[in-house]
Amino acid sequence: VIALPDFPALRKLHALGVRRISAGPTLARLAFGTARNAAAAFLREGSLDALQPEASVEYGEMNALFSRD
């Protein structure tokens, strides 16, 4: 099942027998939107506010989120 914003919670889907749930392209699209907004602010206003290091995530940390351990 590809999860969509109006779907039941993941626990409910699991209880219904769903064994595999994917975010599909949604996470990438959210990241692209964030990158687009930051780039637009940077280019339009010269704003560095959108380039906040605390909002960034290292590759290893992101990969760990999807670990099966």
Short mmCIF file of N, CA, C and O in Angstrom, two decimals:
data_model
loop_
_atom_site.label_atom_id
_atom_site.label_comp_id
_atom_site.label_asym_id
_atom_site.label_seq_id
_atom_site.Cartn_x
_atom_site.Cartn_y
_atom_site.Cartn_z
N VAL A 1 0.85 -1.16 0.00
CA VAL A 1 0.00 0.00 0.00
C VAL A 1 0.90 1.23 0.00
O VAL A 1 1.87 1.30 0.74
N ILE A 2 0.57 2.20 -0.82
CA ILE A 2 1.26 3.49 -0.78
C ILE A 2 0.45 4.40 0.13
O ILE A 2 -0.73 4.64 -0.11
N ALA A 3 1.09 4.86 1.18
CA ALA A 3 0.43 5.72 2.17
C ALA A 3 0.10 7.08 1.57
O ALA A 3 0.91 7.66 0.86
N LEU A 4 -1.08 7.55 1.87
CA LEU A 4 -1.52 8.86 1.43
C LEU A 4 -2.00 9.64 2.65
O LEU A 4 -2.36 9.04 3.67
N PRO A 5 -2.00 10.97 2.59
CA PRO A 5 -2.36 11.76 3.76
C PRO A 5 -3.72 11.42 4.37
O PRO A 5 -3.88 11.51 5.58
N ASP A 6 -4.68 10.98 3.59
CA ASP A 6 -6.01 10.71 4.14
C ASP A 6 -6.23 9.25 4.53
O ASP A 6 -7.34 8.86 4.85
N PHE A 7 -5.16 8.46 4.51
CA PHE A 7 -5.26 7.05 4.90
C PHE A 7 -5.33 6.93 6.42
O PHE A 7 -4.92 7.84 7.14
N PRO A 8 -5.82 5.78 6.90
CA PRO A 8 -5.77 5.54 8.36
C PRO A 8 -4.32 5.48 8.84
O PRO A 8 -3.39 5.34 8.04
N ALA A 9 -4.14 5.57 10.13
CA ALA A 9 -2.80 5.49 10.73
C ALA A 9 -2.15 4.15 10.36
O ALA A 9 -2.84 3.16 10.11
N LEU A 10 -0.85 4.13 10.36
CA LEU A 10 -0.11 2.92 9.99
C LEU A 10 -0.48 1.73 10.87
O LEU A 10 -0.60 0.61 10.39
N ARG A 11 -0.68 1.97 12.15
CA ARG A 11 -1.07 0.87 13.06
C ARG A 11 -2.40 0.26 12.65
O ARG A 11 -2.60 -0.94 12.72
N LYS A 12 -3.33 1.09 12.23
CA LYS A 12 -4.64 0.61 11.80
C LYS A 12 -4.51 -0.23 10.53
O LYS A 12 -5.10 -1.30 10.41
N LEU A 13 -3.70 0.25 9.57
CA LEU A 13 -3.48 -0.51 8.34
C LEU A 13 -2.85 -1.86 8.66
O LEU A 13 -3.23 -2.89 8.10
N HIS A 14 -1.89 -1.86 9.56
CA HIS A 14 -1.24 -3.10 9.98
C HIS A 14 -2.26 -4.05 10.60
O HIS A 14 -2.28 -5.25 10.31
N ALA A 15 -3.14 -3.53 11.44
CA ALA A 15 -4.18 -4.35 12.08
C ALA A 15 -5.15 -4.92 11.04
O ALA A 15 -5.72 -5.99 11.25
N LEU A 16 -5.31 -4.22 9.94
CA LEU A 16 -6.19 -4.69 8.87
C LEU A 16 -5.52 -5.74 7.98
O LEU A 16 -6.14 -6.27 7.08
N GLY A 17 -4.24 -6.02 8.26
CA GLY A 17 -3.53 -7.05 7.51
C GLY A 17 -2.52 -6.54 6.51
O GLY A 17 -1.87 -7.34 5.83
N VAL A 18 -2.38 -5.25 6.40
CA VAL A 18 -1.39 -4.69 5.48
C VAL A 18 0.00 -4.98 6.04
O VAL A 18 0.28 -4.69 7.20
N ARG A 19 0.84 -5.57 5.25
CA ARG A 19 2.18 -5.95 5.72
C ARG A 19 3.29 -5.07 5.17
O ARG A 19 4.40 -5.08 5.67
N ARG A 20 2.99 -4.32 4.13
CA ARG A 20 4.01 -3.44 3.57
C ARG A 20 3.36 -2.11 3.23
O ARG A 20 2.40 -2.05 2.47
N ILE A 21 3.91 -1.06 3.79
CA ILE A 21 3.41 0.29 3.56
C ILE A 21 4.57 1.14 3.07
O ILE A 21 5.64 1.14 3.67
N SER A 22 4.35 1.82 1.97
CA SER A 22 5.39 2.67 1.39
C SER A 22 4.94 4.12 1.39
O SER A 22 3.77 4.42 1.18
N ALA A 23 5.89 5.00 1.60
CA ALA A 23 5.61 6.43 1.48
C ALA A 23 5.65 6.85 0.02
O ALA A 23 5.30 7.98 -0.31
N GLY A 24 6.06 5.94 -0.86
CA GLY A 24 6.14 6.26 -2.28
C GLY A 24 7.02 7.48 -2.50
O GLY A 24 8.03 7.66 -1.82
N PRO A 25 6.62 8.34 -3.39
CA PRO A 25 7.43 9.53 -3.68
C PRO A 25 7.19 10.70 -2.73
O PRO A 25 7.83 11.74 -2.85
N THR A 26 6.31 10.51 -1.74
CA THR A 26 5.90 11.63 -0.89
C THR A 26 7.07 12.25 -0.12
O THR A 26 7.18 13.47 -0.04
N LEU A 27 7.93 11.44 0.46
CA LEU A 27 9.06 12.00 1.23
C LEU A 27 9.99 12.79 0.33
O LEU A 27 10.44 13.89 0.72
N ALA A 28 10.27 12.27 -0.85
CA ALA A 28 11.13 13.00 -1.78
C ALA A 28 10.47 14.30 -2.22
O ALA A 28 11.13 15.34 -2.30
N ARG A 29 9.17 14.25 -2.48
CA ARG A 29 8.47 15.46 -2.91
C ARG A 29 8.48 16.52 -1.80
O ARG A 29 8.62 17.72 -2.09
N LEU A 30 8.35 16.10 -0.55
CA LEU A 30 8.44 17.04 0.57
C LEU A 30 9.84 17.67 0.63
O LEU A 30 9.98 18.88 0.84
N ALA A 31 10.87 16.84 0.45
CA ALA A 31 12.24 17.34 0.47
C ALA A 31 12.47 18.30 -0.69
O ALA A 31 13.10 19.36 -0.52
N PHE A 32 11.96 17.96 -1.88
CA PHE A 32 12.12 18.84 -3.03
C PHE A 32 11.42 20.18 -2.79
O PHE A 32 11.93 21.24 -3.17
N GLY A 33 10.24 20.14 -2.19
CA GLY A 33 9.52 21.38 -1.89
C GLY A 33 10.29 22.26 -0.92
O GLY A 33 10.36 23.48 -1.09
N THR A 34 10.87 21.65 0.09
CA THR A 34 11.67 22.39 1.05
C THR A 34 12.90 23.00 0.38
O THR A 34 13.23 24.17 0.60
N ALA A 35 13.55 22.21 -0.49
CA ALA A 35 14.72 22.71 -1.22
C ALA A 35 14.32 23.84 -2.16
O ALA A 35 15.04 24.86 -2.26
N ARG A 36 13.19 23.70 -2.85
CA ARG A 36 12.72 24.75 -3.75
C ARG A 36 12.48 26.05 -2.99
O ARG A 36 12.89 27.13 -3.42
N ASN A 37 11.80 25.96 -1.85
CA ASN A 37 11.50 27.15 -1.07
C ASN A 37 12.77 27.82 -0.55
O ASN A 37 12.88 29.05 -0.56
N ALA A 38 13.72 27.03 -0.10
CA ALA A 38 14.98 27.58 0.39
C ALA A 38 15.76 28.24 -0.75
O ALA A 38 16.30 29.35 -0.59
N ALA A 39 15.81 27.59 -1.91
CA ALA A 39 16.51 28.16 -3.06
C ALA A 39 15.84 29.45 -3.53
O ALA A 39 16.53 30.43 -3.85
N ALA A 40 14.52 29.47 -3.55
CA ALA A 40 13.80 30.67 -3.99
C ALA A 40 14.08 31.84 -3.05
O ALA A 40 14.33 32.95 -3.51
N ALA A 41 14.04 31.59 -1.74
CA ALA A 41 14.33 32.65 -0.77
C ALA A 41 15.76 33.13 -0.92
O ALA A 41 16.03 34.35 -0.88
N PHE A 42 16.67 32.21 -1.12
CA PHE A 42 18.08 32.55 -1.28
C PHE A 42 18.30 33.40 -2.53
O PHE A 42 18.96 34.43 -2.49
N LEU A 43 17.70 32.98 -3.65
CA LEU A 43 17.90 33.68 -4.91
C LEU A 43 17.12 34.99 -4.98
O LEU A 43 17.61 35.99 -5.50
N ARG A 44 15.91 34.99 -4.47
CA ARG A 44 15.04 36.16 -4.57
C ARG A 44 15.46 37.26 -3.58
O ARG A 44 15.52 38.43 -3.93
N GLU A 45 15.74 36.86 -2.34
CA GLU A 45 15.98 37.83 -1.27
C GLU A 45 17.41 37.85 -0.77
O GLU A 45 17.77 38.68 0.05
N GLY A 46 18.20 36.88 -1.22
CA GLY A 46 19.54 36.75 -0.67
C GLY A 46 19.51 36.26 0.76
O GLY A 46 20.47 36.39 1.50
N SER A 47 18.38 35.64 1.15
CA SER A 47 18.19 35.19 2.52
C SER A 47 18.93 33.89 2.79
O SER A 47 18.79 32.92 2.05
N LEU A 48 19.70 33.91 3.84
CA LEU A 48 20.39 32.68 4.27
C LEU A 48 19.60 31.95 5.35
O LEU A 48 19.98 30.88 5.78
N ASP A 49 18.49 32.53 5.79
CA ASP A 49 17.68 31.94 6.85
C ASP A 49 17.20 30.53 6.49
O ASP A 49 17.08 29.67 7.35
N ALA A 50 16.88 30.31 5.22
CA ALA A 50 16.35 29.02 4.80
C ALA A 50 17.44 27.95 4.74
O ALA A 50 17.15 26.77 4.62
N LEU A 51 18.69 28.33 4.83
CA LEU A 51 19.80 27.39 4.76
C LEU A 51 20.26 27.00 6.16
O LEU A 51 21.45 26.95 6.45
N GLN A 52 19.32 26.71 7.02
CA GLN A 52 19.59 26.42 8.42
C GLN A 52 20.24 25.04 8.58
O GLN A 52 19.63 24.04 8.24
N PRO A 53 21.44 25.00 9.12
CA PRO A 53 22.11 23.71 9.30
C PRO A 53 21.34 22.76 10.22
O PRO A 53 21.38 21.56 10.04
N GLU A 54 20.60 23.30 11.20
CA GLU A 54 19.87 22.42 12.12
C GLU A 54 18.72 21.70 11.43
O GLU A 54 18.21 20.71 11.94
N ALA A 55 18.31 22.17 10.27
CA ALA A 55 17.23 21.52 9.53
C ALA A 55 17.77 20.43 8.60
O ALA A 55 17.00 19.67 8.04
N SER A 56 19.08 20.34 8.45
CA SER A 56 19.65 19.34 7.55
C SER A 56 19.90 18.02 8.28
O SER A 56 20.00 17.97 9.50
N VAL A 57 19.98 16.96 7.50
CA VAL A 57 20.18 15.61 8.04
C VAL A 57 21.31 14.94 7.26
O VAL A 57 21.33 15.00 6.03
N GLU A 58 22.21 14.32 7.97
CA GLU A 58 23.31 13.58 7.32
C GLU A 58 22.77 12.30 6.70
O GLU A 58 21.76 11.75 7.15
N TYR A 59 23.45 11.80 5.67
CA TYR A 59 23.00 10.59 4.97
C TYR A 59 22.87 9.39 5.90
O TYR A 59 21.91 8.65 5.83
N GLY A 60 23.84 9.21 6.79
CA GLY A 60 23.80 8.07 7.70
C GLY A 60 22.58 8.09 8.61
O GLY A 60 21.95 7.06 8.85
N GLU A 61 22.24 9.26 9.10
CA GLU A 61 21.06 9.39 9.96
C GLU A 61 19.79 9.07 9.18
O GLU A 61 18.89 8.39 9.67
N MET A 62 19.72 9.55 7.95
CA MET A 62 18.53 9.28 7.12
C MET A 62 18.42 7.79 6.81
O MET A 62 17.35 7.21 6.90
N ASN A 63 19.53 7.18 6.46
CA ASN A 63 19.51 5.73 6.19
C ASN A 63 19.10 4.93 7.41
O ASN A 63 18.37 3.93 7.30
N ALA A 64 19.52 5.36 8.59
CA ALA A 64 19.17 4.64 9.82
C ALA A 64 17.67 4.66 10.07
O ALA A 64 17.12 3.73 10.67
N LEU A 65 16.99 5.71 9.62
CA LEU A 65 15.53 5.77 9.80
C LEU A 65 14.82 4.60 9.09
O LEU A 65 13.76 4.18 9.51
N PHE A 66 15.42 4.13 8.02
CA PHE A 66 14.80 3.08 7.23
C PHE A 66 15.40 1.70 7.48
O PHE A 66 15.11 0.75 6.76
N SER A 67 16.19 1.59 8.53
CA SER A 67 16.81 0.32 8.88
C SER A 67 15.76 -0.66 9.39
O SER A 67 14.81 -0.27 10.06
N ARG A 68 15.96 -1.91 9.11
CA ARG A 68 15.02 -2.95 9.58
C ARG A 68 15.42 -3.49 10.95
O ARG A 68 14.77 -4.38 11.47
N ASP A 69 16.47 -2.97 11.53
CA ASP A 69 16.93 -3.47 12.85
C ASP A 69 15.99 -3.06 13.95
O ASP A 69 15.41 -2.07 14.01
#
